[in-house]
PDB file of N, CA and C in Angstrom:
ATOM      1  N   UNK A   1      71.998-254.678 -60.946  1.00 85.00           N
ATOM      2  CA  UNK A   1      71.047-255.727 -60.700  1.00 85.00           C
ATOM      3  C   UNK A   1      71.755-257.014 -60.263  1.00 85.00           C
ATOM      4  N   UNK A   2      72.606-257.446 -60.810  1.00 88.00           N
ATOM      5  CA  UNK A   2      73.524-258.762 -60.685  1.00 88.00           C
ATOM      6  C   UNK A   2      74.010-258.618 -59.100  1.00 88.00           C
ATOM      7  N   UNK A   3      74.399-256.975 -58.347  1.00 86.00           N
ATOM      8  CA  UNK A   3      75.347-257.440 -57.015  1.00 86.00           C
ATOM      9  C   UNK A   3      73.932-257.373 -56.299  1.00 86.00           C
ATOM     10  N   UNK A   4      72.852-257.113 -56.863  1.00 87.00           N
ATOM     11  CA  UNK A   4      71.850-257.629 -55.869  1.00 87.00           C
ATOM     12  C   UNK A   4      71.269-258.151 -55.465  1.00 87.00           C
ATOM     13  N   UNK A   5      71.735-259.500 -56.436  1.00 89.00           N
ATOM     14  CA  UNK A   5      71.164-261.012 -56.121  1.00 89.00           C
ATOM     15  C   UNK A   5      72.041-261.800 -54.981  1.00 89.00           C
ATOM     16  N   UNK A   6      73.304-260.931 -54.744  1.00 88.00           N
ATOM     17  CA  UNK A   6      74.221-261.532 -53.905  1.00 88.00           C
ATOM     18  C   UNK A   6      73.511-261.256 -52.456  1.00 88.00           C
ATOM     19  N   UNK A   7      72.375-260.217 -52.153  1.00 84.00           N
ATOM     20  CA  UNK A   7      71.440-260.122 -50.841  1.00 84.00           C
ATOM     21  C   UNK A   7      70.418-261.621 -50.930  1.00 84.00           C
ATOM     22  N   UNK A   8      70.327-262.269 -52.183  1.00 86.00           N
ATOM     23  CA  UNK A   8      69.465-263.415 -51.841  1.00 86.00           C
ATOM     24  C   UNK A   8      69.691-263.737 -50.659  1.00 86.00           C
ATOM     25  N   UNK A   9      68.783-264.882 -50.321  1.00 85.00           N
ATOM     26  CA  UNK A   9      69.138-265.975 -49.417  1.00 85.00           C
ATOM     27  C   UNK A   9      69.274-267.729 -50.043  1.00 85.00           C
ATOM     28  N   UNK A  10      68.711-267.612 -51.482  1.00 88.00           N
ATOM     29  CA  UNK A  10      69.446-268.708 -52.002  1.00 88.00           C
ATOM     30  C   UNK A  10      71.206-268.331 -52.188  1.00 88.00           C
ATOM     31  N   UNK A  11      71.716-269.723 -52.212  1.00 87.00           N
ATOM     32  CA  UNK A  11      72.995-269.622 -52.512  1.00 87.00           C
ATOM     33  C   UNK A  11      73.501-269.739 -53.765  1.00 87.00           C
ATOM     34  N   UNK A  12      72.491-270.693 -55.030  1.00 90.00           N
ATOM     35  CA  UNK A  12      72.730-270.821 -55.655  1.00 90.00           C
ATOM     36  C   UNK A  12      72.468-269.573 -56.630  1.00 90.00           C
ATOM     37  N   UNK A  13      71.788-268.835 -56.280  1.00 92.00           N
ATOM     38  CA  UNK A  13      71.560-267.372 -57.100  1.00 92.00           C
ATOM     39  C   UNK A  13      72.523-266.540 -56.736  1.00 92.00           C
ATOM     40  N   UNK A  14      72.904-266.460 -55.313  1.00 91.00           N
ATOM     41  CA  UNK A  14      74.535-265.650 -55.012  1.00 91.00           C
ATOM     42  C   UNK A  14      75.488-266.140 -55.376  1.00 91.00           C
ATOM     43  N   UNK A  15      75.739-267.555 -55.596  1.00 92.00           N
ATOM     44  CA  UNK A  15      77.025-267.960 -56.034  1.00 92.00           C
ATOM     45  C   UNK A  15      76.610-267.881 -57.939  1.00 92.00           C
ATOM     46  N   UNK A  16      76.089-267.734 -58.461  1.00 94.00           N
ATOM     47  CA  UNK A  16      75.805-267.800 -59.846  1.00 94.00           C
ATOM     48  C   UNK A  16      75.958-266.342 -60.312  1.00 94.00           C
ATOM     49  N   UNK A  17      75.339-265.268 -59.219  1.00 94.00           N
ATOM     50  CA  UNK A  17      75.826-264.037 -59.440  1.00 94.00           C
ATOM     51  C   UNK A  17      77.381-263.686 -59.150  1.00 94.00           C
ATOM     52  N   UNK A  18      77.535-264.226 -58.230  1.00 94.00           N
ATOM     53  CA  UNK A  18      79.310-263.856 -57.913  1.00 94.00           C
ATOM     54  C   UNK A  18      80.348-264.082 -59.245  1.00 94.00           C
ATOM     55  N   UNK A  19      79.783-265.739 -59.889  1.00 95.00           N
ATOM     56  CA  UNK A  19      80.352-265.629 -60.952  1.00 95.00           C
ATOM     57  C   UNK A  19      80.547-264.932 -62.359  1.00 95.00           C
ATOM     58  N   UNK A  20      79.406-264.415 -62.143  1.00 95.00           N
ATOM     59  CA  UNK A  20      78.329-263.363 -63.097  1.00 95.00           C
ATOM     60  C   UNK A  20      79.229-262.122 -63.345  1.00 95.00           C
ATOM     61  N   UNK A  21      79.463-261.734 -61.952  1.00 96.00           N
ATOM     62  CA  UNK A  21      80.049-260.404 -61.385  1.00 96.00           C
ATOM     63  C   UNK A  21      81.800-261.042 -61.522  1.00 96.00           C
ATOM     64  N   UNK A  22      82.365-261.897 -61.467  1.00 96.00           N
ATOM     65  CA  UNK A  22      83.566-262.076 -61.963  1.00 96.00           C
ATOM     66  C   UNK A  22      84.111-262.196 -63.233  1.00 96.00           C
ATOM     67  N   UNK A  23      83.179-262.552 -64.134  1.00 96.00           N
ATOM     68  CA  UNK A  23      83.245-262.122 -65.738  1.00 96.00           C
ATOM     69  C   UNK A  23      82.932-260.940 -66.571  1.00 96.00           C
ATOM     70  N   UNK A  24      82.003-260.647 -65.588  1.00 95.00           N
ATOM     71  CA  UNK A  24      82.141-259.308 -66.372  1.00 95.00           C
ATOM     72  C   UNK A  24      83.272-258.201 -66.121  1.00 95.00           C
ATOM     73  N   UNK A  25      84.115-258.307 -65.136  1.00 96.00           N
ATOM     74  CA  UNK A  25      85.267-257.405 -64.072  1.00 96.00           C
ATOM     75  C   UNK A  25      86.416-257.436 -65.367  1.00 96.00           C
ATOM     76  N   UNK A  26      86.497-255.780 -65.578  1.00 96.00           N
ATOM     77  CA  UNK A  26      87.568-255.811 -66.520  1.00 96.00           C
ATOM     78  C   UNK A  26      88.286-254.737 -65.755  1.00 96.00           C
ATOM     79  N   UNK A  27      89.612-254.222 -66.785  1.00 96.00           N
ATOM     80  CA  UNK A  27      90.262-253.220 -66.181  1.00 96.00           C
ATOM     81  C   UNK A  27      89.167-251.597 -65.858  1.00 96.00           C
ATOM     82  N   UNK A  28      88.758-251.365 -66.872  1.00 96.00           N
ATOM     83  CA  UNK A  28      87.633-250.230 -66.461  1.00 96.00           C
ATOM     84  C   UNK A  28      86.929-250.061 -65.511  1.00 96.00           C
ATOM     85  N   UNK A  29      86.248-251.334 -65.207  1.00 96.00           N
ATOM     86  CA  UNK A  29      85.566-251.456 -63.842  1.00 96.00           C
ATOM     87  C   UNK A  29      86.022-252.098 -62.810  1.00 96.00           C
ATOM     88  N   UNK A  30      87.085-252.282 -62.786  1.00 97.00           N
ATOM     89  CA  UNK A  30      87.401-253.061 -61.407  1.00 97.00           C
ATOM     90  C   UNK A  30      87.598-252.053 -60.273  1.00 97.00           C
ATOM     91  N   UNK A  31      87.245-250.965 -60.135  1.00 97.00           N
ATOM     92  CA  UNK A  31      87.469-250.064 -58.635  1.00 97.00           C
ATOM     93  C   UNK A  31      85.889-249.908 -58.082  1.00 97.00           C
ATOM     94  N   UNK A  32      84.699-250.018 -58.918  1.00 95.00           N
ATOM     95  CA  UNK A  32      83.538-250.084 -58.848  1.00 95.00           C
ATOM     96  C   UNK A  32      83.283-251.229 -58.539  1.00 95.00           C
ATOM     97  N   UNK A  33      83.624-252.353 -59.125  1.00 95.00           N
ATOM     98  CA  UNK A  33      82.671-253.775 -59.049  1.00 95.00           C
ATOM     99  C   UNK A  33      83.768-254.023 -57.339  1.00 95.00           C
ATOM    100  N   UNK A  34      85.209-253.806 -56.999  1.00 96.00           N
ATOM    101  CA  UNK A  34      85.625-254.275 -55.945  1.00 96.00           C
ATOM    102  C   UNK A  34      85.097-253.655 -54.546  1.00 96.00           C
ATOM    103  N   UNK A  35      85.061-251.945 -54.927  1.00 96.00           N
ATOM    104  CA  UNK A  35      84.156-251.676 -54.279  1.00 96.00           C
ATOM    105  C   UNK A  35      83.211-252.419 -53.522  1.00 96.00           C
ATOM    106  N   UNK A  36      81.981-252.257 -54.867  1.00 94.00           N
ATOM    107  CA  UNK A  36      80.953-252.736 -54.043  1.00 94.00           C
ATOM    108  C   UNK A  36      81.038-254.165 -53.848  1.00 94.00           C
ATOM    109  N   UNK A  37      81.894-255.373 -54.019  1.00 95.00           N
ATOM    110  CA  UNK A  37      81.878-256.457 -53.298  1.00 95.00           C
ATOM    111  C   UNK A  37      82.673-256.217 -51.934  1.00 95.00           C
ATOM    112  N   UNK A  38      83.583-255.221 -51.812  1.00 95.00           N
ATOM    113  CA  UNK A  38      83.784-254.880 -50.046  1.00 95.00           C
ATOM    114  C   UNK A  38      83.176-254.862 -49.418  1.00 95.00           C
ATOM    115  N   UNK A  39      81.600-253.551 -49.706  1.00 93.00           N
ATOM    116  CA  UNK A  39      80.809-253.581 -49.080  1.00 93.00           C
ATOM    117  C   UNK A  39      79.607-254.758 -48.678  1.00 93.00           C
ATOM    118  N   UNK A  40      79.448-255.151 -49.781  1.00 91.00           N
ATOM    119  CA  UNK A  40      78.699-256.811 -49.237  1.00 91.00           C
ATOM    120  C   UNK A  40      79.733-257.338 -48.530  1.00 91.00           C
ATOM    121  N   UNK A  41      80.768-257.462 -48.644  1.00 89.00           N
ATOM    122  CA  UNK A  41      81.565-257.695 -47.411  1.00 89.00           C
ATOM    123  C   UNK A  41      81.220-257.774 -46.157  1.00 89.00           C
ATOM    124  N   UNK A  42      81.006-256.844 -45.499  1.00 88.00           N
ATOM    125  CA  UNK A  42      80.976-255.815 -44.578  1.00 88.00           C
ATOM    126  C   UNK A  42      79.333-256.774 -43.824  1.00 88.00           C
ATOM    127  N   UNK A  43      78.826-256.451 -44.785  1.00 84.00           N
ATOM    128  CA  UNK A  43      77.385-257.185 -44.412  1.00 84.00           C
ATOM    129  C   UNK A  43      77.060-258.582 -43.946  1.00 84.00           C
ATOM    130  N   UNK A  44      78.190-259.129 -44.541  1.00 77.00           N
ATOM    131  CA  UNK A  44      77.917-260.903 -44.180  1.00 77.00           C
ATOM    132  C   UNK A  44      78.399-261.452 -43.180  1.00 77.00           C
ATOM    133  N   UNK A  45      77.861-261.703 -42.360  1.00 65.00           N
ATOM    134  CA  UNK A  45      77.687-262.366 -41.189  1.00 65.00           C
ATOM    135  C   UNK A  45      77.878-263.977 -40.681  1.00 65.00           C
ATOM    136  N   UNK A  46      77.093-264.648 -41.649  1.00 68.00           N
ATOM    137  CA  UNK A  46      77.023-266.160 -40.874  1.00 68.00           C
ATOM    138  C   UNK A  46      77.400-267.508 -41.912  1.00 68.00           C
ATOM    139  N   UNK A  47      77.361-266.880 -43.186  1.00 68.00           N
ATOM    140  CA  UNK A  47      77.727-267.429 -44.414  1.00 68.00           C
ATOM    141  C   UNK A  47      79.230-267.829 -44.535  1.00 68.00           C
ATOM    142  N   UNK A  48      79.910-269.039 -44.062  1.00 75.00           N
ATOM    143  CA  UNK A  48      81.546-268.978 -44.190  1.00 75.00           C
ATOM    144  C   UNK A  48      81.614-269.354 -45.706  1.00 75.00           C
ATOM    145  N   UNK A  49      80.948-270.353 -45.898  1.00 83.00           N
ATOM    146  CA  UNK A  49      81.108-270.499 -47.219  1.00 83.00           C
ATOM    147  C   UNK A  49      81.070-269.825 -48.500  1.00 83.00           C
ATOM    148  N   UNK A  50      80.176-269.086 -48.394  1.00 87.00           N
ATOM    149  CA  UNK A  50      79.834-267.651 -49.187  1.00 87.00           C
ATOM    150  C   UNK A  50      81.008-266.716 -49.521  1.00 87.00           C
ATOM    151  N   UNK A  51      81.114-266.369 -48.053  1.00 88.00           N
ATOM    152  CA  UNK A  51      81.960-265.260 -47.210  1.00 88.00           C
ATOM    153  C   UNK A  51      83.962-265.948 -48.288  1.00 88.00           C
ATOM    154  N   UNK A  52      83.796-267.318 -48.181  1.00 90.00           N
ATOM    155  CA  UNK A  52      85.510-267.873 -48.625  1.00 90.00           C
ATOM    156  C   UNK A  52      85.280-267.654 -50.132  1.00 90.00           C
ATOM    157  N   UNK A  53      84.296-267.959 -50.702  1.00 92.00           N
ATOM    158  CA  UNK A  53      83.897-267.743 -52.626  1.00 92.00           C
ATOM    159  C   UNK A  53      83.976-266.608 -52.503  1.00 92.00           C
ATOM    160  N   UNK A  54      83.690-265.575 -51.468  1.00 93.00           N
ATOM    161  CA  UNK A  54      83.646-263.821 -52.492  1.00 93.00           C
ATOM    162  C   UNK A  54      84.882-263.189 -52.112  1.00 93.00           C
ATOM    163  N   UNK A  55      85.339-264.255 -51.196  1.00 93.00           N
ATOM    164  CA  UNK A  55      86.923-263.287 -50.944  1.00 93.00           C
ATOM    165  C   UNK A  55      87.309-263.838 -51.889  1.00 93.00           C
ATOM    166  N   UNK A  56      87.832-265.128 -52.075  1.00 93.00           N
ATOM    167  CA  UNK A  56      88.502-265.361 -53.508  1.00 93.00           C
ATOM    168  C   UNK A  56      88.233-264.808 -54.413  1.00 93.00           C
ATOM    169  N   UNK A  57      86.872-264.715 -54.914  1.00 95.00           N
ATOM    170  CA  UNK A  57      86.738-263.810 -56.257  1.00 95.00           C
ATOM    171  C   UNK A  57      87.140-262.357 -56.371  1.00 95.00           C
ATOM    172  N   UNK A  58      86.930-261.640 -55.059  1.00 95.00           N
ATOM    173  CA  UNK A  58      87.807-260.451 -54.588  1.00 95.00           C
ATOM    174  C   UNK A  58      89.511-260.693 -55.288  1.00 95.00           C
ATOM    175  N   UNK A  59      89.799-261.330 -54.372  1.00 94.00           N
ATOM    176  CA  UNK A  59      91.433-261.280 -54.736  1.00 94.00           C
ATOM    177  C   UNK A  59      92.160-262.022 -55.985  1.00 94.00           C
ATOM    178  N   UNK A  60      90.884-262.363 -56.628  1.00 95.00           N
ATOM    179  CA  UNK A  60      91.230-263.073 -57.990  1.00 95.00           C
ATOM    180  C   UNK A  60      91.140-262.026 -59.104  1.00 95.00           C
ATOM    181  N   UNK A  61      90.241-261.274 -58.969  1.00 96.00           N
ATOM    182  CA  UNK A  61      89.826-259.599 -59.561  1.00 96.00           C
ATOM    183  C   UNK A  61      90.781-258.782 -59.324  1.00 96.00           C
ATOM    184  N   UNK A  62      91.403-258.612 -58.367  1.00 94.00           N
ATOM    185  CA  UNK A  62      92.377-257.988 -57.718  1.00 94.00           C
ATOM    186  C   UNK A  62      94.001-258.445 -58.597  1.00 94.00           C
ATOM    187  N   UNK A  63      93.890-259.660 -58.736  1.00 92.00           N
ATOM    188  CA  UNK A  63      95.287-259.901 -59.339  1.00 92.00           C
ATOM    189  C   UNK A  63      94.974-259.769 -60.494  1.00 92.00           C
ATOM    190  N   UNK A  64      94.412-260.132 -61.275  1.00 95.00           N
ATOM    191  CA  UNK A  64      94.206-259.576 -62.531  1.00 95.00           C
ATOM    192  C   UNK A  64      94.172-258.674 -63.293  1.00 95.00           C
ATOM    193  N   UNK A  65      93.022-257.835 -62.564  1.00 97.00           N
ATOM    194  CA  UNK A  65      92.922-256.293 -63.065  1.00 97.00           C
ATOM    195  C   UNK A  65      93.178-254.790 -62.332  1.00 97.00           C
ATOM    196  N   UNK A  66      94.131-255.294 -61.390  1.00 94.00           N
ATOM    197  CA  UNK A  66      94.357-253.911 -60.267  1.00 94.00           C
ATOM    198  C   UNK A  66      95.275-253.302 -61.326  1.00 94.00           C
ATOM    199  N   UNK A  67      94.673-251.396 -61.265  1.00 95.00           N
ATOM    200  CA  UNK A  67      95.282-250.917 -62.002  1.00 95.00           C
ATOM    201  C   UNK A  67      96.687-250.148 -61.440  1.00 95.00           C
ATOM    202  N   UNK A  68      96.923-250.754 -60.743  1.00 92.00           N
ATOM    203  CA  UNK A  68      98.371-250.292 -59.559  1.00 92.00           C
ATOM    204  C   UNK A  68      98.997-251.016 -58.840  1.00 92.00           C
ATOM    205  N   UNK A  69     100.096-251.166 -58.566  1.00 90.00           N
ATOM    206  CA  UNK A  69     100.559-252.028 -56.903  1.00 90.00           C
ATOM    207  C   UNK A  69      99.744-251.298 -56.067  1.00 90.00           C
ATOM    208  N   UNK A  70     100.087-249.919 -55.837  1.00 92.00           N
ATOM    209  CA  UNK A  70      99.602-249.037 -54.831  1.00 92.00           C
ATOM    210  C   UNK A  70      97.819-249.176 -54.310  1.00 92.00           C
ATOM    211  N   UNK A  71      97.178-249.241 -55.494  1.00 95.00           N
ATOM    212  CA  UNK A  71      95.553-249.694 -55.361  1.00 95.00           C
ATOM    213  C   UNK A  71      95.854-250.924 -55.157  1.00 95.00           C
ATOM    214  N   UNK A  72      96.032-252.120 -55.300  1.00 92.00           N
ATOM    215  CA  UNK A  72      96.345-253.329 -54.979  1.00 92.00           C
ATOM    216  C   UNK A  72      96.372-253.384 -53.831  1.00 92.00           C
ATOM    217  N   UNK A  73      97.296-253.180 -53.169  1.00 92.00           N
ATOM    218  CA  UNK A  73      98.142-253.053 -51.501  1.00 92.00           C
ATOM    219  C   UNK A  73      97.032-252.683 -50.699  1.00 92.00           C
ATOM    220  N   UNK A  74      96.652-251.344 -50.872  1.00 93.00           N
ATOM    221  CA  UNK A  74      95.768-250.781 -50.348  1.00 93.00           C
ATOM    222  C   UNK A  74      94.326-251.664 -50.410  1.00 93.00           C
ATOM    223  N   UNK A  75      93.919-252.179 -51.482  1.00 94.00           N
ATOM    224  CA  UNK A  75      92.641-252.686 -51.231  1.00 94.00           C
ATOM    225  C   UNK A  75      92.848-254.444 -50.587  1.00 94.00           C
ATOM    226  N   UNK A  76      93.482-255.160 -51.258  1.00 92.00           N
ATOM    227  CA  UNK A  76      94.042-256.183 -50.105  1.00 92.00           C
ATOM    228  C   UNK A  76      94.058-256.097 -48.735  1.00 92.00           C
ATOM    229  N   UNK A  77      94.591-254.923 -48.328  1.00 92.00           N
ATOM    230  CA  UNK A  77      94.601-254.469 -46.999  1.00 92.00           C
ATOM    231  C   UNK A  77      93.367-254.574 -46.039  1.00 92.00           C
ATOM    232  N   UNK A  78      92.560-253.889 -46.980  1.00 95.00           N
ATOM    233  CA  UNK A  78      91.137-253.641 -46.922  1.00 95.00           C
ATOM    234  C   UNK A  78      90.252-254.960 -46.777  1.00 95.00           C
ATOM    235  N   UNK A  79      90.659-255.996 -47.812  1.00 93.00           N
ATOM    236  CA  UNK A  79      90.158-257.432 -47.744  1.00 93.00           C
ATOM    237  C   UNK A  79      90.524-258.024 -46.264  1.00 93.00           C
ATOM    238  N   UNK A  80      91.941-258.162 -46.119  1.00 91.00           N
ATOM    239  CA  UNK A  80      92.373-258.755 -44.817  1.00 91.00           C
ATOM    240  C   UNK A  80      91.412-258.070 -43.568  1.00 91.00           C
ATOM    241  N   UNK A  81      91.337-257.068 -43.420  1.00 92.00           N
ATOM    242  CA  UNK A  81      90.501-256.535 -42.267  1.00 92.00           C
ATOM    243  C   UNK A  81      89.226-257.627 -42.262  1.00 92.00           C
ATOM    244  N   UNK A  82      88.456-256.864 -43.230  1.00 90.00           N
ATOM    245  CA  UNK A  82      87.157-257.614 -43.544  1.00 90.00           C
ATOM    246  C   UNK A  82      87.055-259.019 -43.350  1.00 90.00           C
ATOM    247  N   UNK A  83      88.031-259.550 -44.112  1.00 86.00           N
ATOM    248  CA  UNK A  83      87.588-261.340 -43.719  1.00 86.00           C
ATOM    249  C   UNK A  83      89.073-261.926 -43.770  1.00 86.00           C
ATOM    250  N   UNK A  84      89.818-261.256 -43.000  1.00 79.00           N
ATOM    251  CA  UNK A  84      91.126-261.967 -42.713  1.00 79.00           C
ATOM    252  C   UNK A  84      91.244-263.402 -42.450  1.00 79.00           C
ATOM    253  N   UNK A  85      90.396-264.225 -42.034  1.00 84.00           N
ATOM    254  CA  UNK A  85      90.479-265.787 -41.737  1.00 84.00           C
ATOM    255  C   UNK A  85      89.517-266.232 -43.261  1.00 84.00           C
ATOM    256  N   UNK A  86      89.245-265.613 -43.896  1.00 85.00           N
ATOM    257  CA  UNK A  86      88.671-266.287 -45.397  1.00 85.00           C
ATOM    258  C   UNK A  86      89.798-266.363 -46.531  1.00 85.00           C
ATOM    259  N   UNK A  87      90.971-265.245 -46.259  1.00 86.00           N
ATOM    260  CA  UNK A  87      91.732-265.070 -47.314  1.00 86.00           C
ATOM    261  C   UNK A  87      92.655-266.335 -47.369  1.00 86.00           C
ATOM    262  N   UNK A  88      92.640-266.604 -48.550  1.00 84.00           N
ATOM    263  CA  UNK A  88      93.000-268.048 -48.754  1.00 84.00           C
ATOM    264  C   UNK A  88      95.093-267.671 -48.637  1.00 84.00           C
ATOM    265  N   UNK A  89      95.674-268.562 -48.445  1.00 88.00           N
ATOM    266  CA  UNK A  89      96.890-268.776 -48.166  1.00 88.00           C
ATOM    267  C   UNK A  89      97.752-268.276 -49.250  1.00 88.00           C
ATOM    268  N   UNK A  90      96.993-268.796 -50.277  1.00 88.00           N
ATOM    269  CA  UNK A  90      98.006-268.893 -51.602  1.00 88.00           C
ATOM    270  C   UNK A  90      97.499-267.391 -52.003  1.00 88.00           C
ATOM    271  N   UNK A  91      96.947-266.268 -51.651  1.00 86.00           N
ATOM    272  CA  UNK A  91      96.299-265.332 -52.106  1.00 86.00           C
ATOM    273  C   UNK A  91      97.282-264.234 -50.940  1.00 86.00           C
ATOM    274  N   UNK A  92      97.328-264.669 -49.752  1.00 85.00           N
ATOM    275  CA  UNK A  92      97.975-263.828 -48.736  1.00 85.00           C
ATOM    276  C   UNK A  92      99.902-263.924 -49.187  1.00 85.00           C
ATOM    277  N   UNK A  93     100.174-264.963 -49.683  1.00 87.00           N
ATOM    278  CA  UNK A  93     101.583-265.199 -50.179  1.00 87.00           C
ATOM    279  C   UNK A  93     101.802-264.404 -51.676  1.00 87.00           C
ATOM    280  N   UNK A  94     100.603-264.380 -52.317  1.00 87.00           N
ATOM    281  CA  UNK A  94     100.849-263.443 -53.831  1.00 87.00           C
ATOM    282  C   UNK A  94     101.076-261.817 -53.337  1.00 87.00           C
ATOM    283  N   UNK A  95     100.260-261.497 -51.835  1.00 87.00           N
ATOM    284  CA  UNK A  95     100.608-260.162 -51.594  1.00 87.00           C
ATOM    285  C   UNK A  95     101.755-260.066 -50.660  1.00 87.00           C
ATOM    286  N   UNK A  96     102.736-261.174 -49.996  1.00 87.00           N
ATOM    287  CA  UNK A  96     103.962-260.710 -49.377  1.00 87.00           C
ATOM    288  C   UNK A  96     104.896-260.499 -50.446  1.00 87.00           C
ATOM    289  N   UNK A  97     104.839-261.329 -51.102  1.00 88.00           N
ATOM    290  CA  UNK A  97     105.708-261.119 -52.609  1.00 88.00           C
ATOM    291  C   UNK A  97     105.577-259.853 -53.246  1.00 88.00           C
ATOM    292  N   UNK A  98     104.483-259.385 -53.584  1.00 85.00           N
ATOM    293  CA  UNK A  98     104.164-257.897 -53.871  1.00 85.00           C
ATOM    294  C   UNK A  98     104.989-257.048 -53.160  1.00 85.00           C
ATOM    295  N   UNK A  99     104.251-257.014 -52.017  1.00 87.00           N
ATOM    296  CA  UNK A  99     104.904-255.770 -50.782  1.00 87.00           C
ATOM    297  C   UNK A  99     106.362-256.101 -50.681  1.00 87.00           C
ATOM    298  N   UNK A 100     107.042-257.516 -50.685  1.00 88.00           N
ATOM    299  CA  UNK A 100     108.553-257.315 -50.395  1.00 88.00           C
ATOM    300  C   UNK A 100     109.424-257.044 -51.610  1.00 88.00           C
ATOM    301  N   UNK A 101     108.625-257.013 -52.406  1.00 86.00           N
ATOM    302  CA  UNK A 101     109.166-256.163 -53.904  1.00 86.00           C
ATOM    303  C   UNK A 101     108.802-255.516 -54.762  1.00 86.00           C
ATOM    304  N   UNK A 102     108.286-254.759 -53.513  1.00 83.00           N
ATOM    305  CA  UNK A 102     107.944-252.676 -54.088  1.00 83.00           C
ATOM    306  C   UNK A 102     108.589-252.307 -52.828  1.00 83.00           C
ATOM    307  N   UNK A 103     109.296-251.685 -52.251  1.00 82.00           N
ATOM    308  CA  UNK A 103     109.891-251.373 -50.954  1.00 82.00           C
ATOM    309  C   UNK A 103     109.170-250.096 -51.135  1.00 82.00           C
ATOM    310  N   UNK A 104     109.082-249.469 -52.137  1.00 83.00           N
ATOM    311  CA  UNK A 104     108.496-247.627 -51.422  1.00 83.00           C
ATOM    312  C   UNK A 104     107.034-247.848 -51.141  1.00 83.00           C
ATOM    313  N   UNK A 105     106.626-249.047 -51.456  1.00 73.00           N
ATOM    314  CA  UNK A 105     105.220-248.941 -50.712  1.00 73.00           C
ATOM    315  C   UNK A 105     105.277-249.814 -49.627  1.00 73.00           C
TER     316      UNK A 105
END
């Protein structure tokens, strides 16, 4: 119910859910809840502002509770495609650091 307030068209009910959906994100669920914020991903269109709050909360979920480098890497990856000009700087520098020190991935 909560990632489906993020289809509102208020903002203040998507940004209240986003936060909603960032507290509840633990290690158990974080391949489900990142999931499906990819896919709203995918969907948003004209919203930059929106679009820069859910990547951050993406890659803030991501550093926290990724249960792997390897899932990490891989779903980062996945973020950059999607909204490569939203991913914040200091978020794209936590994953060169990653990748240049794991060499087998």
């Amino acid at each position: 119910m909560i990632l489906e307030c993020l289809k509102e068209n208020d903002t203040s009910i998507k940004a209240l859910a986003l936060d909603l959906i960032y507290l509840v994100s633990n290690e158990s669920n974080v391949k489900n809840i990142i999931k499906e914020l990819l896919n709203h991903l995918l969907t948003l269109t004209e919203d930059d502002d929106f679009t820069q709050e859910l990547t951050n909360k993406i890659c803030a979920i991501l550093d926290k509770y990724a249960p792997n480098r390897r899932w990490y890497i891989d779903t980062f990856i996945k973020v950059l495609v999607l909204a490569g000009n939203h991913v914040g700087e200091e978020n794209t520098s936590t994953f060169i650091h990653l990748v240049a020190g794991t060499p087998p991935l």
